[in-house]
Amino acid sequence: MRTRSKRARHCPICHGRMRRHGRNRSGTQRWMCPSCSITSTARRQDRARAAQLREFPDWPLTGRTREQMGAMGARAWRKRVGWCWNIKPAITPDGVVHHTLMADGTYMAHGWCLLIAIDGQTGQVIDRQWCHQENTAACTALSSRIPGPDVLITDGL
């Protein structure tokens, strides 16, 4: 007997496990419940989200307006890719001891300050720390994740 997929869908009527039942005209996997014979297709949310995440940076980088981004209009595009604004990018420290490290803060809107540690030779961002102002606690939190450099350049604390 054929084994069912680990990713098998569940029937919306009897809640049993469905089995694969070919593909539809557009190539989407069809599923069939063996007990109640209902068939359905299920969209892969991970593929849809991956496509939206690839489309999201095109708006600021290509210079196109939101109206030009999709055929559905600006409001629908904003709703579709709105979840992308909640992604917090992470910079993982590489663990390499840098000869020169520059640290400085940039004040943003709403009272936030972004401390950035930059490699003095390559200009690459090593790590960052959000804080309410440049102070010793924020700089300590930033430097605790980075191996100690030979030379640290700051504008003072």
XYZ file of C-alpha atoms in Angstrom:
157
model
C 0.000 0.000 0.000
C 1.211 3.485 -0.816
C 2.276 5.569 2.180
C 0.809 9.014 2.644
C 2.981 12.085 2.553
C 4.179 13.628 5.808
C 2.928 16.926 4.450
C -0.517 15.497 3.631
C -3.416 17.884 4.016
C -6.341 17.161 6.302
C -9.882 16.912 5.009
C -12.060 19.922 5.908
C -15.111 17.628 6.315
C -13.974 14.449 8.104
C -10.529 15.715 9.261
C -8.842 12.590 7.924
C -5.533 12.630 6.109
C -5.829 13.277 2.392
C -3.697 11.640 -0.289
C -2.151 13.112 -3.408
C -4.440 13.087 -6.416
C -2.448 14.449 -9.351
C -2.115 18.074 -10.378
C -4.529 20.630 -11.786
C -4.095 22.618 -15.008
C -1.811 25.221 -13.406
C 0.435 22.560 -11.870
C -0.789 22.839 -8.265
C -0.926 19.614 -6.249
C -4.445 18.190 -5.842
C -5.445 16.289 -2.705
C -8.239 13.726 -2.233
C -9.792 12.377 0.943
C -10.072 8.566 0.675
C -13.051 8.366 3.046
C -15.356 11.118 1.713
C -13.863 11.510 -1.817
C -13.604 15.304 -1.654
C -10.772 16.874 -3.638
C -9.045 20.176 -3.018
C -5.904 22.127 -3.742
C -3.819 23.968 -1.183
C -1.610 26.954 -1.812
C 1.897 26.803 -0.459
C 2.168 29.826 1.838
C 5.935 29.481 2.079
C 6.313 29.933 -1.685
C 3.922 32.874 -1.736
C 5.792 34.552 1.140
C 9.148 33.929 -0.525
C 7.915 35.593 -3.720
C 6.577 38.559 -1.737
C 9.880 38.906 0.122
C 11.772 38.954 -3.199
C 9.365 41.604 -4.537
C 9.487 43.854 -1.439
C 12.982 45.420 -1.890
C 12.277 46.128 -5.561
C 10.101 49.098 -4.608
C 12.826 51.307 -3.043
C 15.685 49.961 -5.169
C 14.182 50.281 -8.652
C 12.671 53.742 -8.278
C 9.230 52.568 -9.365
C 6.154 53.843 -7.561
C 3.900 51.516 -5.606
C 1.272 51.889 -8.315
C 3.747 50.475 -10.823
C 4.760 47.531 -8.618
C 1.789 45.340 -9.378
C -1.261 45.123 -11.547
C -3.547 45.176 -8.517
C -2.790 48.730 -7.382
C -0.848 50.421 -4.614
C -3.162 49.596 -1.712
C -3.325 45.886 -2.529
C 0.460 45.761 -2.942
C 0.962 47.451 0.455
C -1.400 44.946 2.073
C 0.295 41.976 0.413
C 3.861 42.900 1.421
C 2.986 44.655 4.701
C 4.295 41.759 6.784
C 7.803 42.387 5.358
C 8.140 45.577 7.452
C 8.114 43.422 10.624
C 11.247 41.490 9.680
C 14.154 42.457 11.906
C 17.437 41.937 10.049
C 20.094 40.239 12.112
C 23.823 40.786 11.742
C 25.716 37.835 13.145
C 29.186 38.834 14.377
C 31.901 36.903 12.551
C 34.122 36.447 15.631
C 37.204 37.860 13.886
C 39.398 40.284 15.838
C 39.512 43.476 13.772
C 42.513 45.782 13.873
C 40.483 49.003 13.769
C 36.861 49.319 14.850
C 34.823 52.505 14.532
C 31.683 52.971 16.646
C 29.237 55.828 16.308
C 25.582 56.534 16.934
C 22.954 57.892 14.567
C 19.821 59.442 16.025
C 16.569 58.409 14.373
C 12.977 59.557 14.692
C 10.938 58.980 17.857
C 13.962 59.215 20.171
C 15.835 56.134 18.977
C 19.595 55.931 18.517
C 21.365 53.315 16.398
C 24.921 52.466 17.469
C 26.928 50.955 14.630
C 30.299 49.184 14.825
C 32.212 49.369 11.523
C 35.469 47.718 10.488
C 37.956 50.564 10.002
C 39.738 48.931 7.067
C 36.889 47.551 4.946
C 33.978 49.746 6.074
C 31.819 46.666 6.669
C 29.171 46.846 9.403
C 30.122 44.394 12.157
C 27.192 44.822 14.554
C 24.515 47.293 15.636
C 22.670 48.168 18.837
C 19.418 50.109 19.317
C 19.332 52.437 22.325
C 17.679 55.641 23.530
C 20.973 57.564 23.667
C 24.699 57.000 23.322
C 25.836 55.940 26.769
C 28.159 53.458 28.448
C 25.493 50.761 28.820
C 24.650 50.826 25.115
C 28.315 50.736 24.073
C 28.971 47.891 26.512
C 26.054 45.926 25.051
C 27.413 46.516 21.548
C 31.005 45.597 22.379
C 30.055 42.496 24.406
C 29.165 40.642 21.182
C 32.350 41.629 19.314
C 35.913 40.449 20.071
C 38.076 43.298 21.365
C 39.789 45.248 18.550
C 43.356 46.528 18.584
C 42.149 50.140 18.155
C 38.672 51.502 18.924
C 37.684 54.839 17.385
C 34.689 56.650 18.898
C 33.492 60.220 19.192
C 33.544 59.960 22.976
C 31.072 59.035 25.673
